[in-house]
mmCIF file of N, CA and C in Angstrom:
data_model
loop_
_atom_site.group_PDB
_atom_site.id
_atom_site.type_symbol
_atom_site.label_atom_id
_atom_site.label_comp_id
_atom_site.label_asym_id
_atom_site.label_seq_id
_atom_site.Cartn_x
_atom_site.Cartn_y
_atom_site.Cartn_z
ATOM 1 N N UNK A 186 -6.848 21.032 -16.655
ATOM 2 C CA UNK A 186 -5.867 20.164 -16.240
ATOM 3 C C UNK A 186 -5.612 19.746 -14.713
ATOM 4 N N UNK A 187 -6.114 21.295 -14.332
ATOM 5 C CA UNK A 187 -5.628 21.285 -12.423
ATOM 6 C C UNK A 187 -6.815 20.264 -11.873
ATOM 7 N N UNK A 188 -8.000 20.409 -12.218
ATOM 8 C CA UNK A 188 -8.756 19.636 -11.890
ATOM 9 C C UNK A 188 -8.476 18.034 -11.890
ATOM 10 N N UNK A 189 -8.080 17.349 -13.014
ATOM 11 C CA UNK A 189 -7.226 15.872 -12.889
ATOM 12 C C UNK A 189 -6.275 15.982 -11.585
ATOM 13 N N UNK A 190 -5.695 16.716 -11.651
ATOM 14 C CA UNK A 190 -4.511 16.758 -10.700
ATOM 15 C C UNK A 190 -4.900 16.666 -9.470
ATOM 16 N N UNK A 191 -5.665 17.582 -8.955
ATOM 17 C CA UNK A 191 -6.669 17.779 -7.624
ATOM 18 C C UNK A 191 -7.589 16.605 -7.434
ATOM 19 N N UNK A 192 -7.642 15.701 -8.353
ATOM 20 C CA UNK A 192 -8.459 14.320 -7.968
ATOM 21 C C UNK A 192 -7.678 13.620 -7.887
ATOM 22 N N UNK A 193 -6.360 13.302 -7.923
ATOM 23 C CA UNK A 193 -5.537 12.218 -7.791
ATOM 24 C C UNK A 193 -5.679 11.528 -6.363
ATOM 25 N N UNK A 194 -5.675 10.881 -6.337
ATOM 26 C CA UNK A 194 -5.810 9.986 -5.195
ATOM 27 C C UNK A 194 -4.204 10.181 -3.894
ATOM 28 N N UNK A 195 -4.591 10.089 -2.981
ATOM 29 C CA UNK A 195 -3.482 10.453 -1.758
ATOM 30 C C UNK A 195 -2.254 8.656 -2.188
ATOM 31 N N UNK A 196 -1.144 8.870 -1.553
ATOM 32 C CA UNK A 196 -0.330 8.041 -2.188
ATOM 33 C C UNK A 196 -0.732 6.514 -1.403
ATOM 34 N N UNK A 197 -0.582 5.516 -1.846
ATOM 35 C CA UNK A 197 -0.713 4.055 -1.261
ATOM 36 C C UNK A 197 -2.231 3.761 -1.188
ATOM 37 N N UNK A 198 -3.429 5.042 -1.574
ATOM 38 C CA UNK A 198 -4.631 4.606 -1.428
ATOM 39 C C UNK A 198 -4.875 3.555 -2.526
ATOM 40 N N UNK A 199 -4.045 3.706 -3.770
ATOM 41 C CA UNK A 199 -4.553 2.877 -4.829
ATOM 42 C C UNK A 199 -3.748 1.268 -4.336
ATOM 43 N N UNK A 200 -2.829 1.273 -3.991
ATOM 44 C CA UNK A 200 -2.577 0.026 -3.393
ATOM 45 C C UNK A 200 -3.512 -0.637 -2.680
ATOM 46 N N UNK A 201 -3.784 0.131 -1.279
ATOM 47 C CA UNK A 201 -4.597 -0.486 -0.394
ATOM 48 C C UNK A 201 -5.750 -1.360 -1.358
ATOM 49 N N UNK A 202 -6.405 -0.261 -2.281
ATOM 50 C CA UNK A 202 -7.735 -0.704 -2.738
ATOM 51 C C UNK A 202 -7.382 -2.395 -3.506
ATOM 52 N N UNK A 203 -6.139 -2.150 -4.346
ATOM 53 C CA UNK A 203 -6.080 -3.171 -5.121
ATOM 54 C C UNK A 203 -5.702 -4.422 -4.129
ATOM 55 N N UNK A 204 -4.957 -4.221 -2.988
ATOM 56 C CA UNK A 204 -4.730 -5.330 -1.873
ATOM 57 C C UNK A 204 -6.331 -5.876 -1.625
ATOM 58 N N UNK A 205 -7.058 -4.812 -1.036
ATOM 59 C CA UNK A 205 -8.304 -5.357 -0.565
ATOM 60 C C UNK A 205 -8.848 -6.183 -1.600
ATOM 61 N N UNK A 206 -8.963 -5.832 -3.044
ATOM 62 C CA UNK A 206 -9.534 -6.565 -4.073
ATOM 63 C C UNK A 206 -8.786 -7.906 -4.016
ATOM 64 N N UNK A 207 -7.336 -8.077 -4.022
ATOM 65 C CA UNK A 207 -6.912 -9.437 -3.984
ATOM 66 C C UNK A 207 -7.156 -10.095 -3.123
ATOM 67 N N UNK A 208 -7.580 -9.723 -1.771
ATOM 68 C CA UNK A 208 -7.936 -10.647 -0.631
ATOM 69 C C UNK A 208 -9.273 -10.651 -0.934
ATOM 70 N N UNK A 209 -10.347 -10.003 -1.195
ATOM 71 C CA UNK A 209 -11.348 -10.505 -1.294
ATOM 72 C C UNK A 209 -11.614 -11.384 -2.051
ATOM 73 N N UNK A 210 -11.140 -11.525 -3.338
ATOM 74 C CA UNK A 210 -11.136 -12.272 -4.370
ATOM 75 C C UNK A 210 -10.574 -13.993 -3.918
ATOM 76 N N UNK A 211 -9.529 -14.051 -2.939
ATOM 77 C CA UNK A 211 -9.282 -15.531 -2.786
ATOM 78 C C UNK A 211 -8.433 -16.297 -3.266
ATOM 79 N N UNK A 212 -8.907 -15.623 -4.607
ATOM 80 C CA UNK A 212 -7.794 -16.580 -5.826
ATOM 81 C C UNK A 212 -7.261 -15.704 -6.469
ATOM 82 N N UNK A 213 -6.157 -16.392 -7.418
ATOM 83 C CA UNK A 213 -5.180 -15.441 -7.854
ATOM 84 C C UNK A 213 -6.140 -14.364 -9.095
ATOM 85 N N UNK A 214 -5.392 -13.163 -9.259
ATOM 86 C CA UNK A 214 -6.316 -12.407 -10.416
ATOM 87 C C UNK A 214 -5.056 -11.676 -10.851
ATOM 88 N N UNK A 215 -5.780 -11.560 -12.262
ATOM 89 C CA UNK A 215 -5.416 -11.048 -13.557
ATOM 90 C C UNK A 215 -5.363 -9.531 -13.110
ATOM 91 N N UNK A 216 -4.746 -8.654 -13.879
ATOM 92 C CA UNK A 216 -5.006 -7.318 -13.883
ATOM 93 C C UNK A 216 -6.484 -6.746 -14.338
ATOM 94 N N UNK A 217 -6.909 -7.541 -15.273
ATOM 95 C CA UNK A 217 -8.016 -7.043 -15.934
ATOM 96 C C UNK A 217 -9.452 -7.468 -14.477
ATOM 97 N N UNK A 218 -9.181 -8.591 -14.043
ATOM 98 C CA UNK A 218 -9.915 -8.778 -13.151
ATOM 99 C C UNK A 218 -10.298 -8.114 -11.984
ATOM 100 N N UNK A 219 -8.601 -7.767 -11.433
ATOM 101 C CA UNK A 219 -8.596 -6.687 -10.378
ATOM 102 C C UNK A 219 -8.867 -5.304 -10.830
ATOM 103 N N UNK A 220 -9.486 -4.804 -11.783
ATOM 104 C CA UNK A 220 -9.737 -3.659 -12.579
ATOM 105 C C UNK A 220 -11.283 -3.892 -12.525
ATOM 106 N N UNK A 221 -11.988 -4.892 -12.734
ATOM 107 C CA UNK A 221 -13.349 -5.061 -12.684
ATOM 108 C C UNK A 221 -13.631 -4.782 -11.491
ATOM 109 N N UNK A 222 -13.118 -5.538 -10.322
ATOM 110 C CA UNK A 222 -13.499 -5.775 -8.776
ATOM 111 C C UNK A 222 -13.191 -4.435 -8.402
ATOM 112 N N UNK A 223 -12.935 -3.231 -8.700
ATOM 113 C CA UNK A 223 -12.665 -2.438 -8.060
ATOM 114 C C UNK A 223 -13.728 -1.296 -8.574
ATOM 115 N N UNK A 224 -14.128 -1.501 -9.446
ATOM 116 C CA UNK A 224 -15.495 -0.552 -9.752
ATOM 117 C C UNK A 224 -15.095 0.838 -9.929
ATOM 118 N N UNK A 225 -13.843 1.124 -10.774
ATOM 119 C CA UNK A 225 -13.312 2.391 -10.580
ATOM 120 C C UNK A 225 -12.948 2.694 -11.857
ATOM 121 N N UNK A 226 -12.815 3.673 -12.291
ATOM 122 C CA UNK A 226 -12.268 4.231 -13.839
ATOM 123 C C UNK A 226 -10.585 4.407 -13.470
ATOM 124 N N UNK A 227 -10.104 3.116 -13.282
ATOM 125 C CA UNK A 227 -8.495 3.000 -13.898
ATOM 126 C C UNK A 227 -8.516 1.979 -15.180
ATOM 127 N N UNK A 228 -7.136 2.562 -15.754
ATOM 128 C CA UNK A 228 -7.137 1.464 -17.087
ATOM 129 C C UNK A 228 -6.737 0.381 -16.517
ATOM 130 N N UNK A 229 -6.498 -0.516 -17.332
ATOM 131 C CA UNK A 229 -5.526 -2.176 -16.677
ATOM 132 C C UNK A 229 -4.709 -2.036 -16.208
ATOM 133 N N UNK A 230 -3.924 -0.710 -17.852
ATOM 134 C CA UNK A 230 -2.441 -0.384 -17.624
ATOM 135 C C UNK A 230 -1.843 -0.405 -16.212
ATOM 136 N N UNK A 231 -2.958 0.957 -15.541
ATOM 137 C CA UNK A 231 -2.587 1.477 -13.943
ATOM 138 C C UNK A 231 -2.769 0.322 -13.372
ATOM 139 N N UNK A 232 -3.566 -0.702 -12.975
ATOM 140 C CA UNK A 232 -3.494 -1.593 -12.578
ATOM 141 C C UNK A 232 -2.377 -2.321 -12.386
ATOM 142 N N UNK A 233 -2.006 -2.839 -13.677
ATOM 143 C CA UNK A 233 -0.756 -3.724 -14.019
ATOM 144 C C UNK A 233 -0.021 -3.115 -13.193
ATOM 145 N N UNK A 234 0.682 -1.629 -13.048
ATOM 146 C CA UNK A 234 1.814 -1.386 -13.113
ATOM 147 C C UNK A 234 1.748 -1.276 -11.457
ATOM 148 N N UNK A 235 0.673 -1.180 -10.446
ATOM 149 C CA UNK A 235 0.489 -1.128 -9.437
ATOM 150 C C UNK A 235 0.476 -2.433 -8.517
ATOM 151 N N UNK A 236 0.029 -3.264 -9.590
ATOM 152 C CA UNK A 236 0.457 -4.960 -9.190
ATOM 153 C C UNK A 236 2.038 -5.374 -9.418
ATOM 154 N N UNK A 237 2.477 -5.216 -10.540
ATOM 155 C CA UNK A 237 4.270 -4.896 -10.826
ATOM 156 C C UNK A 237 5.013 -4.419 -9.417
ATOM 157 N N UNK A 238 4.435 -3.169 -8.832
ATOM 158 C CA UNK A 238 4.998 -2.282 -7.760
ATOM 159 C C UNK A 238 4.820 -3.326 -6.245
ATOM 160 N N UNK A 239 3.549 -3.504 -6.154
ATOM 161 C CA UNK A 239 3.465 -4.733 -5.098
ATOM 162 C C UNK A 239 4.453 -5.986 -5.391
ATOM 163 N N UNK A 240 4.366 -6.307 -5.973
ATOM 164 C CA UNK A 240 5.019 -7.844 -6.685
ATOM 165 C C UNK A 240 6.788 -7.138 -6.257
ATOM 166 N N UNK A 241 7.552 -5.989 -6.740
ATOM 167 C CA UNK A 241 8.594 -5.524 -6.645
ATOM 168 C C UNK A 241 9.052 -5.505 -5.102
ATOM 169 N N UNK A 242 7.631 -5.071 -3.955
ATOM 170 C CA UNK A 242 8.097 -4.806 -2.857
ATOM 171 C C UNK A 242 7.821 -6.195 -1.889
ATOM 172 N N UNK A 243 7.645 -7.240 -2.706
ATOM 173 C CA UNK A 243 7.401 -8.432 -2.128
ATOM 174 C C UNK A 243 5.911 -8.545 -1.239
ATOM 175 N N UNK A 244 4.839 -7.995 -1.904
ATOM 176 C CA UNK A 244 3.817 -7.716 -1.471
ATOM 177 C C UNK A 244 2.645 -9.040 -1.657
ATOM 178 N N UNK A 245 2.972 -9.145 -3.239
ATOM 179 C CA UNK A 245 2.407 -10.210 -4.012
ATOM 180 C C UNK A 245 3.226 -11.508 -4.587
ATOM 181 N N UNK A 246 2.279 -12.032 -4.941
ATOM 182 C CA UNK A 246 2.977 -13.356 -5.944
ATOM 183 C C UNK A 246 2.219 -13.380 -7.029
ATOM 184 N N UNK A 247 3.577 -13.572 -7.868
ATOM 185 C CA UNK A 247 2.706 -13.622 -9.092
ATOM 186 C C UNK A 247 3.213 -15.071 -10.144
ATOM 187 N N UNK A 248 2.029 -15.570 -10.784
ATOM 188 C CA UNK A 248 2.486 -16.561 -11.846
ATOM 189 C C UNK A 248 1.762 -16.461 -13.101
ATOM 190 N N UNK A 249 2.587 -16.966 -14.298
ATOM 191 C CA UNK A 249 1.855 -17.062 -15.537
ATOM 192 C C UNK A 249 0.893 -17.505 -15.643
ATOM 193 N N UNK A 250 0.250 -16.001 -16.404
ATOM 194 C CA UNK A 250 -1.184 -17.021 -16.835
ATOM 195 C C UNK A 250 -1.246 -16.194 -18.364
ATOM 196 N N UNK A 251 -1.500 -17.016 -19.416
ATOM 197 C CA UNK A 251 -1.236 -16.954 -20.552
ATOM 198 C C UNK A 251 0.304 -15.918 -20.699
ATOM 199 N N UNK A 252 -0.277 -14.758 -21.492
ATOM 200 C CA UNK A 252 0.520 -13.725 -22.160
ATOM 201 C C UNK A 252 1.128 -12.943 -20.579
ATOM 202 N N UNK A 253 0.215 -13.060 -19.797
ATOM 203 C CA UNK A 253 0.465 -12.002 -18.477
ATOM 204 C C UNK A 253 0.490 -12.675 -17.003
ATOM 205 N N UNK A 254 0.151 -12.317 -16.271
ATOM 206 C CA UNK A 254 0.261 -12.993 -14.642
ATOM 207 C C UNK A 254 -1.133 -12.846 -14.070
ATOM 208 N N UNK A 255 -1.191 -13.581 -13.273
ATOM 209 C CA UNK A 255 -1.855 -13.469 -11.800
ATOM 210 C C UNK A 255 -1.219 -13.328 -10.692
ATOM 211 N N UNK A 256 -1.818 -12.497 -9.812
ATOM 212 C CA UNK A 256 -1.445 -11.920 -8.512
ATOM 213 C C UNK A 256 -2.073 -12.690 -7.440
ATOM 214 N N UNK A 257 -1.579 -12.704 -6.306
ATOM 215 C CA UNK A 257 -2.160 -13.071 -5.096
ATOM 216 C C UNK A 257 -1.379 -12.603 -4.337
ATOM 217 N N UNK A 258 -2.028 -12.399 -2.784
ATOM 218 C CA UNK A 258 -1.159 -11.569 -1.722
ATOM 219 C C UNK A 258 -0.340 -12.508 -1.347
ATOM 220 N N UNK A 259 0.868 -12.181 -0.826
ATOM 221 C CA UNK A 259 1.595 -13.293 0.276
ATOM 222 C C UNK A 259 1.206 -13.385 1.841
ATOM 223 N N UNK A 260 0.663 -12.374 2.110
ATOM 224 C CA UNK A 260 0.045 -12.647 3.525
ATOM 225 C C UNK A 260 -1.481 -12.521 3.439
ATOM 226 N N UNK A 261 -1.829 -12.857 4.844
ATOM 227 C CA UNK A 261 -3.483 -12.722 4.347
ATOM 228 C C UNK A 261 -3.790 -11.341 4.696
ATOM 229 N N UNK A 262 -5.353 -11.320 4.925
ATOM 230 C CA UNK A 262 -5.828 -9.842 4.757
ATOM 231 C C UNK A 262 -5.582 -9.358 6.477
ATOM 232 N N UNK A 263 -4.805 -9.830 7.365
ATOM 233 C CA UNK A 263 -4.725 -9.755 8.729
ATOM 234 C C UNK A 263 -3.406 -8.617 8.279
ATOM 235 N N UNK A 264 -2.877 -8.631 7.432
ATOM 236 C CA UNK A 264 -1.069 -8.160 7.075
ATOM 237 C C UNK A 264 -1.587 -6.810 6.189
ATOM 238 N N UNK A 265 -3.028 -6.158 6.056
ATOM 239 C CA UNK A 265 -3.249 -4.841 5.786
ATOM 240 C C UNK A 265 -2.428 -4.064 6.278
ATOM 241 N N UNK A 266 -2.438 -4.203 7.990
ATOM 242 C CA UNK A 266 -1.617 -3.102 8.724
ATOM 243 C C UNK A 266 0.028 -2.961 8.300
ATOM 244 N N UNK A 267 0.306 -4.386 7.890
ATOM 245 C CA UNK A 267 1.703 -4.700 7.409
ATOM 246 C C UNK A 267 1.880 -3.587 6.598
ATOM 247 N N UNK A 268 0.959 -3.455 5.456
ATOM 248 C CA UNK A 268 1.284 -3.038 4.039
ATOM 249 C C UNK A 268 1.245 -1.581 4.632
ATOM 250 N N UNK A 269 0.558 -1.031 5.466
ATOM 251 C CA UNK A 269 0.650 0.463 5.546
ATOM 252 C C UNK A 269 1.881 0.566 6.581
ATOM 253 N N UNK A 270 2.450 0.228 7.329
ATOM 254 C CA UNK A 270 3.708 0.012 7.947
ATOM 255 C C UNK A 270 4.787 0.130 6.932
ATOM 256 N N UNK A 271 4.556 -0.901 6.003
ATOM 257 C CA UNK A 271 6.051 -0.796 4.671
ATOM 258 C C UNK A 271 5.933 0.640 4.041
ATOM 259 N N UNK A 272 4.805 1.370 3.970
ATOM 260 C CA UNK A 272 4.610 2.659 3.266
ATOM 261 C C UNK A 272 5.132 3.291 3.850
ATOM 262 N N UNK A 273 4.815 3.416 5.475
ATOM 263 C CA UNK A 273 5.307 4.569 6.647
ATOM 264 C C UNK A 273 6.920 4.338 6.171
ATOM 265 N N UNK A 274 7.408 3.053 6.442
ATOM 266 C CA UNK A 274 9.207 3.261 6.248
ATOM 267 C C UNK A 274 9.468 3.313 4.942
ATOM 268 N N UNK A 275 8.885 3.228 4.211
ATOM 269 C CA UNK A 275 9.297 3.696 2.523
ATOM 270 C C UNK A 275 9.085 5.154 2.846
ATOM 271 N N UNK A 276 8.377 5.802 3.099
ATOM 272 C CA UNK A 276 8.253 7.359 3.116
ATOM 273 C C UNK A 276 9.409 7.860 4.094
ATOM 274 N N UNK A 277 9.523 7.439 5.268
ATOM 275 C CA UNK A 277 10.930 7.804 6.277
ATOM 276 C C UNK A 277 12.316 7.653 5.495
ATOM 277 N N UNK A 278 12.557 6.874 4.630
ATOM 278 C CA UNK A 278 13.508 6.475 4.014
ATOM 279 C C UNK A 278 13.581 7.118 3.115
ATOM 280 N N UNK A 279 12.829 8.143 2.501
ATOM 281 C CA UNK A 279 13.055 9.067 1.236
ATOM 282 C C UNK A 279 14.002 10.472 1.623
ATOM 283 N N UNK A 280 13.665 10.482 3.142
ATOM 284 C CA UNK A 280 14.449 11.622 3.564
ATOM 285 C C UNK A 280 15.380 11.500 4.193
ATOM 286 N N UNK A 281 16.529 12.189 4.071
ATOM 287 C CA UNK A 281 17.932 11.837 4.748
ATOM 288 C C UNK A 281 17.832 12.630 6.190
ATOM 289 N N UNK A 282 17.227 12.860 6.869
ATOM 290 C CA UNK A 282 16.922 13.986 8.448
ATOM 291 C C UNK A 282 15.571 13.186 8.868
ATOM 292 N N UNK A 283 16.044 11.579 9.320
ATOM 293 C CA UNK A 283 15.135 11.127 9.960
ATOM 294 C C UNK A 283 14.620 11.710 11.227
ATOM 295 N N UNK A 284 15.452 12.134 11.992
ATOM 296 C CA UNK A 284 15.033 12.644 13.219
ATOM 297 C C UNK A 284 14.155 13.763 13.079
ATOM 298 N N UNK A 285 14.484 14.938 11.957
ATOM 299 C CA UNK A 285 13.437 15.382 11.620
ATOM 300 C C UNK A 285 11.989 15.038 11.140
ATOM 301 N N UNK A 286 11.649 14.237 10.419
ATOM 302 C CA UNK A 286 10.659 13.799 10.139
ATOM 303 C C UNK A 286 10.125 12.659 11.125
ATOM 304 N N UNK A 287 10.701 11.924 12.290
ATOM 305 C CA UNK A 287 9.890 11.417 13.393
ATOM 306 C C UNK A 287 9.787 12.397 14.276
ATOM 307 N N UNK A 288 10.120 13.494 14.401
ATOM 308 C CA UNK A 288 9.886 14.382 15.217
ATOM 309 C C UNK A 288 8.498 15.203 14.731
ATOM 310 N N UNK A 289 8.656 15.485 13.303
ATOM 311 C CA UNK A 289 7.419 16.215 13.080
ATOM 312 C C UNK A 289 6.086 15.155 13.167
ATOM 313 N N UNK A 290 6.029 13.990 12.473
ATOM 314 C CA UNK A 290 5.310 12.853 12.656
ATOM 315 C C UNK A 290 4.671 13.112 14.373
ATOM 316 N N UNK A 291 5.753 12.608 15.316
ATOM 317 C CA UNK A 291 5.355 12.459 16.502
ATOM 318 C C UNK A 291 4.262 13.753 17.300
ATOM 319 N N UNK A 292 4.653 14.775 16.648
ATOM 320 C CA UNK A 292 4.344 16.349 17.353
ATOM 321 C C UNK A 292 2.786 16.371 16.596
ATOM 322 N N UNK A 293 2.643 15.647 15.512
ATOM 323 C CA UNK A 293 1.267 15.679 15.055
ATOM 324 C C UNK A 293 -0.161 14.670 15.465
ATOM 325 N N UNK A 294 0.865 13.628 16.128
ATOM 326 C CA UNK A 294 0.110 12.108 16.790
ATOM 327 C C UNK A 294 -1.248 13.293 17.934
ATOM 328 N N UNK A 295 -2.122 12.179 18.087
ATOM 329 C CA UNK A 295 -3.486 12.597 18.885
ATOM 330 C C UNK A 295 -2.515 12.529 20.131
ATOM 331 N N UNK A 296 -3.301 12.589 21.285
ATOM 332 C CA UNK A 296 -2.657 12.018 22.792
ATOM 333 C C UNK A 296 -3.110 10.524 22.450
ATOM 334 N N UNK A 297 -4.104 10.140 22.431
ATOM 335 C CA UNK A 297 -4.330 8.988 22.496
ATOM 336 C C UNK A 297 -3.216 8.225 21.426
ATOM 337 N N UNK A 298 -3.044 8.203 20.310
ATOM 338 C CA UNK A 298 -1.582 7.728 19.548
ATOM 339 C C UNK A 298 -0.475 7.717 20.122
ATOM 340 N N UNK A 299 -0.035 9.114 20.456
ATOM 341 C CA UNK A 299 1.079 9.230 21.653
ATOM 342 C C UNK A 299 1.197 8.319 22.583
ATOM 343 N N UNK A 300 0.183 7.961 23.504
ATOM 344 C CA UNK A 300 0.465 6.927 24.721
ATOM 345 C C UNK A 300 0.563 5.559 24.151
ATOM 346 N N UNK A 301 -0.646 5.226 22.826
ATOM 347 C CA UNK A 301 -0.020 3.916 22.289
ATOM 348 C C UNK A 301 1.320 3.361 22.041
ATOM 349 N N UNK A 302 2.145 4.620 21.170
ATOM 350 C CA UNK A 302 3.178 4.735 21.034
ATOM 351 C C UNK A 302 4.319 4.418 22.310
ATOM 352 N N UNK A 303 3.923 5.501 23.003
ATOM 353 C CA UNK A 303 4.413 5.421 24.264
ATOM 354 C C UNK A 303 4.798 4.255 24.707
ATOM 355 N N UNK A 304 3.477 3.526 25.028
ATOM 356 C CA UNK A 304 3.890 1.852 25.374
ATOM 357 C C UNK A 304 4.131 0.638 24.371
ATOM 358 N N UNK A 305 4.088 1.062 23.395
ATOM 359 C CA UNK A 305 4.637 0.463 22.292
ATOM 360 C C UNK A 305 6.259 0.173 22.547
ATOM 361 N N UNK A 306 7.106 1.591 22.819
ATOM 362 C CA UNK A 306 8.202 1.693 22.779
ATOM 363 C C UNK A 306 8.733 1.064 23.921
ATOM 364 N N UNK A 307 7.802 1.363 25.012
ATOM 365 C CA UNK A 307 8.340 0.707 26.224
ATOM 366 C C UNK A 307 8.235 -0.554 26.882
ATOM 367 N N UNK A 308 7.392 -1.238 25.595
ATOM 368 C CA UNK A 308 6.634 -2.652 25.985
ATOM 369 C C UNK A 308 8.150 -3.636 25.833
ATOM 370 N N UNK A 309 7.877 -4.567 26.226
ATOM 371 C CA UNK A 309 9.794 -5.933 25.782
ATOM 372 C C UNK A 309 9.259 -6.386 24.599
ATOM 373 N N UNK A 310 8.548 -6.256 24.015
ATOM 374 C CA UNK A 310 7.883 -7.054 22.512
ATOM 375 C C UNK A 310 8.351 -5.919 21.621
#
């Protein structure tokens, strides 16, 4: 039982994979189509759950197709970084002590990432 738990993917990895499949398809996809394109051993219900969560987050649109839905990204592939940023915000919002969370995040940055962050914070944009 612990083996299956150890093999769980990191949070957000499945969402990123599903989004990549949608962007690659270029047309609305049903959960079954996404499942097949992932070439992973995921149940269709798992893919459906991921797509529903992405819809709830406003990342994908859906339209009726038969008894289910077909999904498509709200934004183009350029916004893959936006999805990562939204996940980071979501994680930050889960903890009431934002200062400690941000301090620990910054403490773990590489010198190059720290410089980039400092430049971003100091820029006018």
